[in-house]
Amino acid sequence: LTTSAGFQHSELMEMQRILTAPHINSTRLWERHRAIAQIGATGRGGVNRQALTPEDAEARRLVLSWSEARNYSTTIDAIGNLFIRRPGTHPELAPVMTGSHLDTQPTGGNFDGVFGVLAGLEVFESLDDAGFVTKRPIELVIWMNEEGSRFTPATMGSAVCSGAIPLSNALETTDSNGTTVRDALSKHLTQLPKLEKRNLGTKGFAFVEAHIEQGPILEATGCQIGVVTGIQGLCIYEVEVVGFEAHAGTTPLSNRRDALVAAVDLIGKLQDEFQDPADVLRFTVGKFEVAPGSPNTVPGRVNFTIDLRHPNAEVLGRVGDAVMRICAGEIKRCSVTARPMLQSKPVEFHPQIIDIVRSAAVRRHLRHMNLVSGATHDSKFMSAQTPTAMIFVPCEKGISHNEAENVRKEDLFAGTQVLCDALVALLDTEI
Amino acid sequence: LTTSAGFQHSELMEMQRILTAPHINSTRLWERHRAIAQIGATGRGGVNRQALTPEDAEARRLVLSWSEARNYSTTIDAIGNLFIRRPGTHPELAPVMTGSHLDTQPTGGNFDGVFGVLAGLEVFESLDDAGFVTKRPIELVIWMNEEGSRFTPATMGSAVCSGAIPLSNALETTDSNGTTVRDALSKHLTQLPKLEKRNLGTKGFAFVEAHIEQGPILEATGCQIGVVTGIQGLCIYEVEVVGFEAHAGTTPLSNRRDALVAAVDLIGKLQDEFQDPADVLRFTVGKFEVAPGSPNTVPGRVNFTIDLRHPNAEVLGRVGDAVMRICAGEIKRCSVTARPMLQSKPVEFHPQIIDIVRSAAVRRHLRHMNLVSGATHDSKFMSAQTPTAMIFVPCEKGISHNEAENVRKEDLFAGTQVLCDALVALLDTEI
């Protein structure tokens, strides 16, 4: 079907959509980023707003207050994921969904997660301000415990919501003080306004998550938009090394069963095994706890984590097998065991949702590129049940999980506008 | 001067002394060990009674209650050392002293420190029960924070008392929660009965500390008494490695400044440097803290301690220099600094006090041997101002700083009797 001016009908429809699409309010969006950055601020430019802490609750209350001012309805599920809903004319239709998280690392930045939540809310309000009525409802999710720094594993809320982790397992998880998710969540609910309960297991029409890249590629290539086609695979292991506590002054080294010495030896072996000249494999020991942790006592126990990532499922499987092989049996007279905490295969996002994101970037004349996410996101679990894609914006020097995390305003606004355009497209599209 | 029976006069005097010397009450002594072991009991056979905790205060209150029942006077100095005094007929004379500590490691045993305190108190009460009047007063010290697990350095109380560490420095020391010794001590005082204050800086006539060996030598040689001739030298360093926090999924390994990777590399270098075929050098990394400690964040900072010990001052100086040389500058793109926390030269105890301890063991027909202490003790600082020696009793398999720490009753009683005999000898001796 071609019109007299030489345009295809579909092209005209797109032109019309772009002309009438809501424009985001960048001032409002930036102010809200500034407001959220106060909550849990460390005084060194970053934030400490770990999952289910008073700071996490305060950030959620602030977002809920903005939502209430617009009369959006809000529900919460059994693992503490929040769902803010803007109604459509056809409430029986599956919602178009967006969202991210408000929890942070202990020394986190101001954009990781927050951007996706505030960009989603900005889309809702831009739709309101433009008088936009949509057929489908639209929902903004604020996932619980994406970071996994207080309670492991990361992306706990979306994992439970999608059925990848049983609710009861997640609720029994403890932080380093022995507090369970169950108790922390129960306290958290008292810190939020009263919310309607919602069943676990959301199936949306589509899900698009906006996020900062958390890596250096977009900045290095001068792109403002990353069209995220998938997520690399991730395996997290917990390793326990058990030796025997002894007095540091009286115990000859040859008699010791020093768990720290064994753990250091193990990490050396793993480093040797994981040499990757292409520098694609990611191998991180991020948590490393020594007991009893006294200067004059030979350590009796070390617990550490291994975070392994690779875009290729076969490679990831092979290095995972190596972890289980190396971290087993007896090392330097200490016993060693490894336990997989999280095993997540590489994920490919939905081709049509990816295309819609790319089209939005194209229509706005934004420089963009395809990317595989190096970090895991809640979109991974969403994609198992809902057609999903992600939008990345560059962050300064690729720095994230760091208080120095920073984003250029124009990139943040561009990413939000692309999210808005993509969601608007989805709100009336059949896929 | 020789008597008609062929004995020297001095030999007869010794025989008389041993015939009239008080005999310790082993039932009472054992019951008190059992009572103290309840305080801070972990349920796994050991105790957690770190310095200036409520458990530490409870243990001190219990000992003070036994002391009060005997009407001994008690004073406390500005760093929280307790002094229990049994009067002599010549109060102007410098006291004969004994004592040890009640604080423990986080996963400590039931005899480390406690033995020396209860053995000292047992001597006092045995003197009372035997109606023994002494010329010199006798004092029992309960040192504050010998272990150094909550507040570093170890032997803080005796170090401050002897002037080796300024009081103000010690008071500003913080535990891992940021609580200062000043605040913890001030709270501690509210948990004790009201005590008379005493100036810092005690000069005794002599000091004898009874302690478990905390090493395997007495048991291996079948000795019940270690005549301790000195303490090996000790240096403690704090090392800080500063890298840069980054996201574990997105940051290529070649771009990282991973503080844990650098710290592991450092420890490997130190291990290579400190190879000792004679197995005399003690090298321990007991405290090792990783920040932020999140599985999916590349560590930005590691702080660890190095505990180095050797009986030879020259060797210890050389390995200490190696620590400062290796832990400096840039390692694996991270900056490294080392700071000496404690430098203590090997100590030789007073020959006459050593002889008195040995004579007591000989007279009681106890198998004994000379030993250099592998562990540091408060006796080190006491020996700088007061003629000092120590008495060791064997502990099972040399295990200490461990909840499995154990001592045979007969050895504990033998050590207490030797302490009693040595103190009695000192109470009337000129040296």
PDB file of C-alpha atoms in Angstrom, chain A residues 107-364:
ATOM      1  CA  THR A 107      28.895   2.260  47.524  1.00  0.00           C
ATOM      2  CA  GLY A 108      26.619   2.706  44.529  1.00  0.00           C
ATOM      3  CA  GLY A 109      26.032   5.487  42.046  1.00  0.00           C
ATOM      4  CA  ASN A 110      23.044   7.705  41.316  1.00  0.00           C
ATOM      5  CA  PHE A 111      21.847   6.183  38.054  1.00  0.00           C
ATOM      6  CA  ASP A 112      22.128   2.385  38.207  1.00  0.00           C
ATOM      7  CA  GLY A 113      18.468   1.241  38.376  1.00  0.00           C
ATOM      8  CA  VAL A 114      17.070   4.633  39.352  1.00  0.00           C
ATOM      9  CA  PHE A 115      17.257   5.787  35.748  1.00  0.00           C
ATOM     10  CA  GLY A 116      14.967   2.976  34.519  1.00  0.00           C
ATOM     11  CA  VAL A 117      12.398   3.642  37.248  1.00  0.00           C
ATOM     12  CA  LEU A 118      12.312   7.403  36.789  1.00  0.00           C
ATOM     13  CA  ALA A 119      12.375   7.148  32.980  1.00  0.00           C
ATOM     14  CA  GLY A 120       9.353   4.818  33.179  1.00  0.00           C
ATOM     15  CA  LEU A 121       7.459   7.178  35.489  1.00  0.00           C
ATOM     16  CA  GLU A 122       8.384  10.064  33.205  1.00  0.00           C
ATOM     17  CA  VAL A 123       6.781   8.211  30.280  1.00  0.00           C
ATOM     18  CA  PHE A 124       3.558   7.746  32.290  1.00  0.00           C
ATOM     19  CA  GLU A 125       3.377  11.429  33.177  1.00  0.00           C
ATOM     20  CA  SER A 126       4.294  12.530  29.666  1.00  0.00           C
ATOM     21  CA  LEU A 127       1.403  10.416  28.395  1.00  0.00           C
ATOM     22  CA  ASP A 128      -0.859  12.166  30.933  1.00  0.00           C
ATOM     23  CA  ASP A 129       0.435  15.604  30.054  1.00  0.00           C
ATOM     24  CA  ALA A 130      -0.136  14.928  26.362  1.00  0.00           C
ATOM     25  CA  GLY A 131      -3.661  13.667  27.062  1.00  0.00           C
ATOM     26  CA  PHE A 132      -2.697  10.311  25.631  1.00  0.00           C
ATOM     27  CA  VAL A 133      -5.257   7.540  26.042  1.00  0.00           C
ATOM     28  CA  THR A 134      -3.940   4.038  25.367  1.00  0.00           C
ATOM     29  CA  LYS A 135      -5.693   0.806  24.626  1.00  0.00           C
ATOM     30  CA  ARG A 136      -3.434  -1.323  26.797  1.00  0.00           C
ATOM     31  CA  PRO A 137      -2.615  -0.519  30.391  1.00  0.00           C
ATOM     32  CA  ILE A 138       1.006   0.323  31.115  1.00  0.00           C
ATOM     33  CA  GLU A 139       2.864  -0.858  34.210  1.00  0.00           C
ATOM     34  CA  LEU A 140       6.048   0.321  35.865  1.00  0.00           C
ATOM     35  CA  VAL A 141       7.822  -2.316  38.000  1.00  0.00           C
ATOM     36  CA  ILE A 142      10.227  -1.472  40.826  1.00  0.00           C
ATOM     37  CA  TRP A 143      12.010  -4.752  41.367  1.00  0.00           C
ATOM     38  CA  MET A 144      13.117  -5.841  44.851  1.00  0.00           C
ATOM     39  CA  ASN A 145      16.830  -6.494  45.466  1.00  0.00           C
ATOM     40  CA  GLU A 146      18.307  -6.262  41.998  1.00  0.00           C
ATOM     41  CA  GLU A 147      21.806  -5.667  43.339  1.00  0.00           C
ATOM     42  CA  GLY A 148      22.180  -8.692  45.563  1.00  0.00           C
ATOM     43  CA  SER A 149      24.731  -6.981  47.784  1.00  0.00           C
ATOM     44  CA  ARG A 150      22.737  -7.373  51.002  1.00  0.00           C
ATOM     45  CA  PHE A 151      20.869 -10.545  50.077  1.00  0.00           C
ATOM     46  CA  THR A 152      22.222 -12.865  47.401  1.00  0.00           C
ATOM     47  CA  PRO A 153      21.451 -13.598  44.656  1.00  0.00           C
ATOM     48  CA  ALA A 154      21.013 -10.449  42.600  1.00  0.00           C
ATOM     49  CA  THR A 155      17.759  -9.899  40.613  1.00  0.00           C
ATOM     50  CA  MET A 156      15.952 -11.720  43.397  1.00  0.00           C
ATOM     51  CA  GLY A 157      12.620  -9.940  42.829  1.00  0.00           C
ATOM     52  CA  SER A 158      12.331 -10.763  39.135  1.00  0.00           C
ATOM     53  CA  ALA A 159      13.696 -14.278  39.695  1.00  0.00           C
ATOM     54  CA  VAL A 160      10.933 -15.016  42.208  1.00  0.00           C
ATOM     55  CA  CYS A 161       8.300 -13.200  40.142  1.00  0.00           C
ATOM     56  CA  SER A 162       9.139 -15.337  37.113  1.00  0.00           C
ATOM     57  CA  GLY A 163       9.291 -18.553  39.121  1.00  0.00           C
ATOM     58  CA  ALA A 164      13.049 -19.069  38.614  1.00  0.00           C
ATOM     59  CA  ILE A 165      13.608 -19.106  42.400  1.00  0.00           C
ATOM     60  CA  PRO A 166      10.980 -20.460  44.826  1.00  0.00           C
ATOM     61  CA  LEU A 167       9.513 -17.723  47.029  1.00  0.00           C
ATOM     62  CA  SER A 168      10.275 -19.659  50.213  1.00  0.00           C
ATOM     63  CA  ASN A 169      13.978 -19.990  49.341  1.00  0.00           C
ATOM     64  CA  ALA A 170      14.266 -16.265  48.720  1.00  0.00           C
ATOM     65  CA  LEU A 171      12.455 -15.408  51.972  1.00  0.00           C
ATOM     66  CA  GLU A 172      14.853 -17.565  54.002  1.00  0.00           C
ATOM     67  CA  THR A 173      17.955 -15.873  52.561  1.00  0.00           C
ATOM     68  CA  THR A 174      19.886 -13.972  55.243  1.00  0.00           C
ATOM     69  CA  ASP A 175      22.117 -10.914  55.160  1.00  0.00           C
ATOM     70  CA  SER A 176      25.480 -10.861  56.938  1.00  0.00           C
ATOM     71  CA  ASN A 177      23.741  -9.991  60.234  1.00  0.00           C
ATOM     72  CA  GLY A 178      21.516 -13.054  59.971  1.00  0.00           C
ATOM     73  CA  THR A 179      18.372 -11.059  59.094  1.00  0.00           C
ATOM     74  CA  THR A 180      16.128 -12.968  56.698  1.00  0.00           C
ATOM     75  CA  VAL A 181      14.467 -11.456  53.629  1.00  0.00           C
ATOM     76  CA  ARG A 182      11.192 -12.502  55.281  1.00  0.00           C
ATOM     77  CA  ASP A 183      11.825 -10.333  58.355  1.00  0.00           C
ATOM     78  CA  ALA A 184      13.330  -7.446  56.400  1.00  0.00           C
ATOM     79  CA  LEU A 185      10.385  -7.465  53.976  1.00  0.00           C
ATOM     80  CA  SER A 186       7.861  -7.620  56.776  1.00  0.00           C
ATOM     81  CA  LYS A 187       9.481  -4.550  58.370  1.00  0.00           C
ATOM     82  CA  HIS A 188       9.725  -2.891  54.935  1.00  0.00           C
ATOM     83  CA  LEU A 189       5.943  -3.193  54.443  1.00  0.00           C
ATOM     84  CA  THR A 190       5.384  -1.182  57.618  1.00  0.00           C
ATOM     85  CA  GLN A 191       7.520   1.570  56.086  1.00  0.00           C
ATOM     86  CA  LEU A 192       5.408   1.837  52.913  1.00  0.00           C
ATOM     87  CA  PRO A 193       1.840   3.108  52.502  1.00  0.00           C
ATOM     88  CA  LYS A 194      -0.707   0.290  52.597  1.00  0.00           C
ATOM     89  CA  LEU A 195      -0.720  -1.394  49.183  1.00  0.00           C
ATOM     90  CA  GLU A 196      -2.955  -3.953  47.522  1.00  0.00           C
ATOM     91  CA  LYS A 197      -1.374  -7.424  47.282  1.00  0.00           C
ATOM     92  CA  ARG A 198      -0.802  -8.970  43.885  1.00  0.00           C
ATOM     93  CA  ASN A 199      -0.084 -12.541  42.830  1.00  0.00           C
ATOM     94  CA  LEU A 200       3.406 -13.526  41.804  1.00  0.00           C
ATOM     95  CA  GLY A 201       4.021 -14.221  38.118  1.00  0.00           C
ATOM     96  CA  THR A 202       3.416 -11.358  35.742  1.00  0.00           C
ATOM     97  CA  LYS A 203       2.905 -11.910  32.041  1.00  0.00           C
ATOM     98  CA  GLY A 204       3.083  -8.622  30.199  1.00  0.00           C
ATOM     99  CA  PHE A 205       2.459  -7.823  26.556  1.00  0.00           C
ATOM    100  CA  ALA A 206       6.032  -6.503  26.341  1.00  0.00           C
ATOM    101  CA  PHE A 207       8.759  -5.290  28.705  1.00  0.00           C
ATOM    102  CA  VAL A 208      11.345  -2.591  27.964  1.00  0.00           C
ATOM    103  CA  GLU A 209      13.908  -1.625  30.601  1.00  0.00           C
ATOM    104  CA  ALA A 210      16.037   1.499  30.336  1.00  0.00           C
ATOM    105  CA  HIS A 211      19.393   1.334  32.103  1.00  0.00           C
ATOM    106  CA  ILE A 212      22.859   2.824  32.068  1.00  0.00           C
ATOM    107  CA  GLU A 213      25.348   0.654  30.193  1.00  0.00           C
ATOM    108  CA  GLN A 214      27.707   0.226  33.171  1.00  0.00           C
ATOM    109  CA  GLY A 215      30.489  -0.403  30.664  1.00  0.00           C
ATOM    110  CA  PRO A 216      32.720   1.650  28.392  1.00  0.00           C
ATOM    111  CA  ILE A 217      31.495   0.715  24.902  1.00  0.00           C
ATOM    112  CA  LEU A 218      28.834   3.344  24.092  1.00  0.00           C
ATOM    113  CA  GLU A 219      31.041   6.180  25.271  1.00  0.00           C
ATOM    114  CA  ALA A 220      34.023   4.839  23.327  1.00  0.00           C
ATOM    115  CA  THR A 221      31.975   4.615  20.109  1.00  0.00           C
ATOM    116  CA  GLY A 222      30.129   7.920  20.588  1.00  0.00           C
ATOM    117  CA  CYS A 223      26.694   6.288  20.677  1.00  0.00           C
ATOM    118  CA  GLN A 224      23.851   7.709  22.764  1.00  0.00           C
ATOM    119  CA  ILE A 225      21.656   4.621  22.616  1.00  0.00           C
ATOM    120  CA  GLY A 226      22.524   0.977  23.060  1.00  0.00           C
ATOM    121  CA  VAL A 227      19.975  -1.343  21.483  1.00  0.00           C
ATOM    122  CA  VAL A 228      20.418  -4.280  23.833  1.00  0.00           C
ATOM    123  CA  THR A 229      19.995  -7.617  22.076  1.00  0.00           C
ATOM    124  CA  GLY A 230      20.657  -9.857  25.058  1.00  0.00           C
ATOM    125  CA  ILE A 231      22.543 -10.503  28.287  1.00  0.00           C
ATOM    126  CA  GLN A 232      25.700 -12.516  28.741  1.00  0.00           C
ATOM    127  CA  GLY A 233      25.519 -15.654  30.856  1.00  0.00           C
ATOM    128  CA  LEU A 234      26.348 -15.472  34.545  1.00  0.00           C
ATOM    129  CA  CYS A 235      27.322 -18.046  37.128  1.00  0.00           C
ATOM    130  CA  ILE A 236      27.856 -17.181  40.769  1.00  0.00           C
ATOM    131  CA  TYR A 237      29.525 -19.652  43.092  1.00  0.00           C
ATOM    132  CA  GLU A 238      30.002 -19.578  46.848  1.00  0.00           C
ATOM    133  CA  VAL A 239      33.244 -21.184  47.937  1.00  0.00           C
ATOM    134  CA  GLU A 240      33.938 -22.250  51.499  1.00  0.00           C
ATOM    135  CA  VAL A 241      37.433 -23.059  52.718  1.00  0.00           C
ATOM    136  CA  VAL A 242      37.655 -24.663  56.153  1.00  0.00           C
ATOM    137  CA  GLY A 243      40.944 -24.910  58.025  1.00  0.00           C
ATOM    138  CA  PHE A 244      41.632 -24.742  61.737  1.00  0.00           C
ATOM    139  CA  GLU A 245      42.035 -21.699  63.972  1.00  0.00           C
ATOM    140  CA  ALA A 246      45.364 -21.491  65.747  1.00  0.00           C
ATOM    141  CA  HIS A 247      47.528 -18.998  67.559  1.00  0.00           C
ATOM    142  CA  ALA A 248      49.619 -16.912  65.171  1.00  0.00           C
ATOM    143  CA  GLY A 249      52.606 -16.806  67.501  1.00  0.00           C
ATOM    144  CA  THR A 250      52.899 -20.390  68.599  1.00  0.00           C
ATOM    145  CA  THR A 251      51.842 -22.502  65.645  1.00  0.00           C
ATOM    146  CA  PRO A 252      54.613 -23.399  63.184  1.00  0.00           C
ATOM    147  CA  LEU A 253      53.584 -22.776  59.558  1.00  0.00           C
ATOM    148  CA  SER A 254      54.070 -26.457  58.731  1.00  0.00           C
ATOM    149  CA  ASN A 255      51.444 -27.414  61.343  1.00  0.00           C
ATOM    150  CA  ARG A 256      48.840 -24.926  60.195  1.00  0.00           C
ATOM    151  CA  ARG A 257      45.608 -25.405  58.322  1.00  0.00           C
ATOM    152  CA  ASP A 258      45.337 -21.754  57.325  1.00  0.00           C
ATOM    153  CA  ALA A 259      42.104 -21.112  55.412  1.00  0.00           C
ATOM    154  CA  LEU A 260      43.345 -17.774  54.050  1.00  0.00           C
ATOM    155  CA  VAL A 261      46.534 -19.301  52.676  1.00  0.00           C
ATOM    156  CA  ALA A 262      44.424 -22.000  50.998  1.00  0.00           C
ATOM    157  CA  ALA A 263      41.955 -19.441  49.593  1.00  0.00           C
ATOM    158  CA  VAL A 264      44.776 -17.313  48.159  1.00  0.00           C
ATOM    159  CA  ASP A 265      46.231 -20.435  46.544  1.00  0.00           C
ATOM    160  CA  LEU A 266      42.805 -21.272  45.086  1.00  0.00           C
ATOM    161  CA  ILE A 267      42.351 -17.822  43.592  1.00  0.00           C
ATOM    162  CA  GLY A 268      45.778 -18.117  41.973  1.00  0.00           C
ATOM    163  CA  LYS A 269      44.794 -21.450  40.414  1.00  0.00           C
ATOM    164  CA  LEU A 270      41.519 -19.995  39.136  1.00  0.00           C
ATOM    165  CA  GLN A 271      43.332 -16.989  37.640  1.00  0.00           C
ATOM    166  CA  ASP A 272      45.711 -19.342  35.827  1.00  0.00           C
ATOM    167  CA  GLU A 273      42.791 -21.400  34.520  1.00  0.00           C
ATOM    168  CA  PHE A 274      40.789 -18.389  33.343  1.00  0.00           C
ATOM    169  CA  GLN A 275      43.464 -16.646  31.244  1.00  0.00           C
ATOM    170  CA  ASP A 276      41.519 -15.130  28.318  1.00  0.00           C
ATOM    171  CA  PRO A 277      43.615 -13.209  25.757  1.00  0.00           C
ATOM    172  CA  ALA A 278      40.384 -11.900  24.150  1.00  0.00           C
ATOM    173  CA  ASP A 279      39.400 -10.433  27.539  1.00  0.00           C
ATOM    174  CA  VAL A 280      35.772 -11.456  27.146  1.00  0.00           C
ATOM    175  CA  LEU A 281      35.496 -13.718  30.179  1.00  0.00           C
ATOM    176  CA  ARG A 282      34.637 -11.841  33.368  1.00  0.00           C
ATOM    177  CA  PHE A 283      35.978 -13.414  36.588  1.00  0.00           C
ATOM    178  CA  THR A 284      35.444 -11.573  39.876  1.00  0.00           C
ATOM    179  CA  VAL A 285      35.926 -12.416  43.533  1.00  0.00           C
ATOM    180  CA  GLY A 286      33.833  -9.625  45.054  1.00  0.00           C
ATOM    181  CA  LYS A 287      32.973 -10.950  48.510  1.00  0.00           C
ATOM    182  CA  PHE A 288      35.714 -12.508  50.628  1.00  0.00           C
ATOM    183  CA  GLU A 289      35.140 -13.014  54.321  1.00  0.00           C
ATOM    184  CA  VAL A 290      37.721 -14.338  56.763  1.00  0.00           C
ATOM    185  CA  ALA A 291      36.836 -15.837  60.146  1.00  0.00           C
ATOM    186  CA  PRO A 292      37.520 -15.147  62.916  1.00  0.00           C
ATOM    187  CA  GLY A 293      39.279 -12.121  61.402  1.00  0.00           C
ATOM    188  CA  SER A 294      41.655 -11.431  64.253  1.00  0.00           C
ATOM    189  CA  PRO A 295      45.242 -10.331  63.441  1.00  0.00           C
ATOM    190  CA  ASN A 296      46.824 -12.914  65.756  1.00  0.00           C
ATOM    191  CA  THR A 297      44.675 -15.923  64.897  1.00  0.00           C
ATOM    192  CA  VAL A 298      45.331 -18.217  61.944  1.00  0.00           C
ATOM    193  CA  PRO A 299      42.084 -18.039  59.915  1.00  0.00           C
ATOM    194  CA  GLY A 300      39.900 -21.105  60.329  1.00  0.00           C
ATOM    195  CA  ARG A 301      37.413 -20.315  57.584  1.00  0.00           C
ATOM    196  CA  VAL A 302      37.137 -18.239  54.413  1.00  0.00           C
ATOM    197  CA  ASN A 303      33.979 -17.751  52.373  1.00  0.00           C
ATOM    198  CA  PHE A 304      34.224 -16.101  48.993  1.00  0.00           C
ATOM    199  CA  THR A 305      32.135 -15.650  45.873  1.00  0.00           C
ATOM    200  CA  ILE A 306      33.072 -16.182  42.246  1.00  0.00           C
ATOM    201  CA  ASP A 307      31.184 -14.194  39.612  1.00  0.00           C
ATOM    202  CA  LEU A 308      31.761 -15.598  36.120  1.00  0.00           C
ATOM    203  CA  ARG A 309      30.270 -14.169  32.911  1.00  0.00           C
ATOM    204  CA  HIS A 310      30.546 -14.890  29.215  1.00  0.00           C
ATOM    205  CA  PRO A 311      28.207 -14.335  26.244  1.00  0.00           C
ATOM    206  CA  ASN A 312      28.804 -17.885  25.002  1.00  0.00           C
ATOM    207  CA  ALA A 313      26.907 -20.610  26.847  1.00  0.00           C
ATOM    208  CA  GLU A 314      29.408 -23.313  25.966  1.00  0.00           C
ATOM    209  CA  VAL A 315      32.411 -21.325  27.244  1.00  0.00           C
ATOM    210  CA  LEU A 316      30.546 -20.406  30.418  1.00  0.00           C
ATOM    211  CA  GLY A 317      29.681 -24.038  31.045  1.00  0.00           C
ATOM    212  CA  ARG A 318      33.309 -25.018  30.634  1.00  0.00           C
ATOM    213  CA  VAL A 319      34.696 -22.402  33.058  1.00  0.00           C
ATOM    214  CA  GLY A 320      31.928 -23.240  35.516  1.00  0.00           C
ATOM    215  CA  ASP A 321      33.021 -26.877  35.429  1.00  0.00           C
ATOM    216  CA  ALA A 322      36.578 -25.708  36.112  1.00  0.00           C
ATOM    217  CA  VAL A 323      35.412 -23.824  39.242  1.00  0.00           C
ATOM    218  CA  MET A 324      33.731 -26.952  40.582  1.00  0.00           C
ATOM    219  CA  ARG A 325      36.827 -29.039  39.762  1.00  0.00           C
ATOM    220  CA  ILE A 326      39.381 -26.628  41.275  1.00  0.00           C
ATOM    221  CA  CYS A 327      37.347 -25.681  44.348  1.00  0.00           C
ATOM    222  CA  ALA A 328      36.931 -29.220  45.658  1.00  0.00           C
ATOM    223  CA  GLY A 329      38.636 -31.622  48.018  1.00  0.00           C
ATOM    224  CA  GLU A 330      41.649 -30.605  50.065  1.00  0.00           C
ATOM    225  CA  ILE A 331      43.904 -27.642  49.366  1.00  0.00           C
ATOM    226  CA  LYS A 332      46.837 -26.772  51.610  1.00  0.00           C
ATOM    227  CA  ARG A 333      45.393 -29.076  54.297  1.00  0.00           C
ATOM    228  CA  CYS A 334      42.042 -27.219  54.220  1.00  0.00           C
ATOM    229  CA  SER A 335      38.774 -28.621  52.900  1.00  0.00           C
ATOM    230  CA  VAL A 336      37.137 -26.757  50.027  1.00  0.00           C
ATOM    231  CA  THR A 337      33.611 -26.843  48.675  1.00  0.00           C
ATOM    232  CA  ALA A 338      31.945 -24.755  45.964  1.00  0.00           C
ATOM    233  CA  ARG A 339      28.230 -24.315  45.530  1.00  0.00           C
ATOM    234  CA  PRO A 340      26.566 -22.749  42.478  1.00  0.00           C
ATOM    235  CA  MET A 341      24.397 -19.908  43.750  1.00  0.00           C
ATOM    236  CA  LEU A 342      23.092 -18.703  40.413  1.00  0.00           C
ATOM    237  CA  GLN A 343      23.472 -20.175  36.966  1.00  0.00           C
ATOM    238  CA  SER A 344      22.012 -18.152  34.203  1.00  0.00           C
ATOM    239  CA  LYS A 345      22.477 -18.926  30.551  1.00  0.00           C
ATOM    240  CA  PRO A 346      23.104 -16.139  28.042  1.00  0.00           C
ATOM    241  CA  VAL A 347      19.750 -14.534  27.080  1.00  0.00           C
ATOM    242  CA  GLU A 348      18.590 -13.273  23.681  1.00  0.00           C
ATOM    243  CA  PHE A 349      15.907 -10.591  23.730  1.00  0.00           C
ATOM    244  CA  HIS A 350      12.792 -10.592  21.535  1.00  0.00           C
ATOM    245  CA  PRO A 351      13.575  -9.549  17.919  1.00  0.00           C
ATOM    246  CA  GLN A 352      10.454  -7.406  17.496  1.00  0.00           C
ATOM    247  CA  ILE A 353      10.973  -5.511  20.736  1.00  0.00           C
ATOM    248  CA  ILE A 354      14.604  -4.965  19.776  1.00  0.00           C
ATOM    249  CA  ASP A 355      13.417  -3.601  16.393  1.00  0.00           C
ATOM    250  CA  ILE A 356      10.953  -1.233  18.056  1.00  0.00           C
ATOM    251  CA  VAL A 357      13.732   0.154  20.275  1.00  0.00           C
ATOM    252  CA  ARG A 358      16.048   0.535  17.307  1.00  0.00           C
ATOM    253  CA  SER A 359      13.303   2.251  15.252  1.00  0.00           C
ATOM    254  CA  ALA A 360      12.719   4.752  18.038  1.00  0.00           C
ATOM    255  CA  ALA A 361      16.422   5.630  18.077  1.00  0.00           C
ATOM    256  CA  VAL A 362      16.453   5.904  14.291  1.00  0.00           C
ATOM    257  CA  ARG A 363      13.390   8.175  14.223  1.00  0.00           C
ATOM    258  CA  ARG A 364      14.958  10.487  16.802  1.00  0.00           C
TER     259      ARG A 364
END
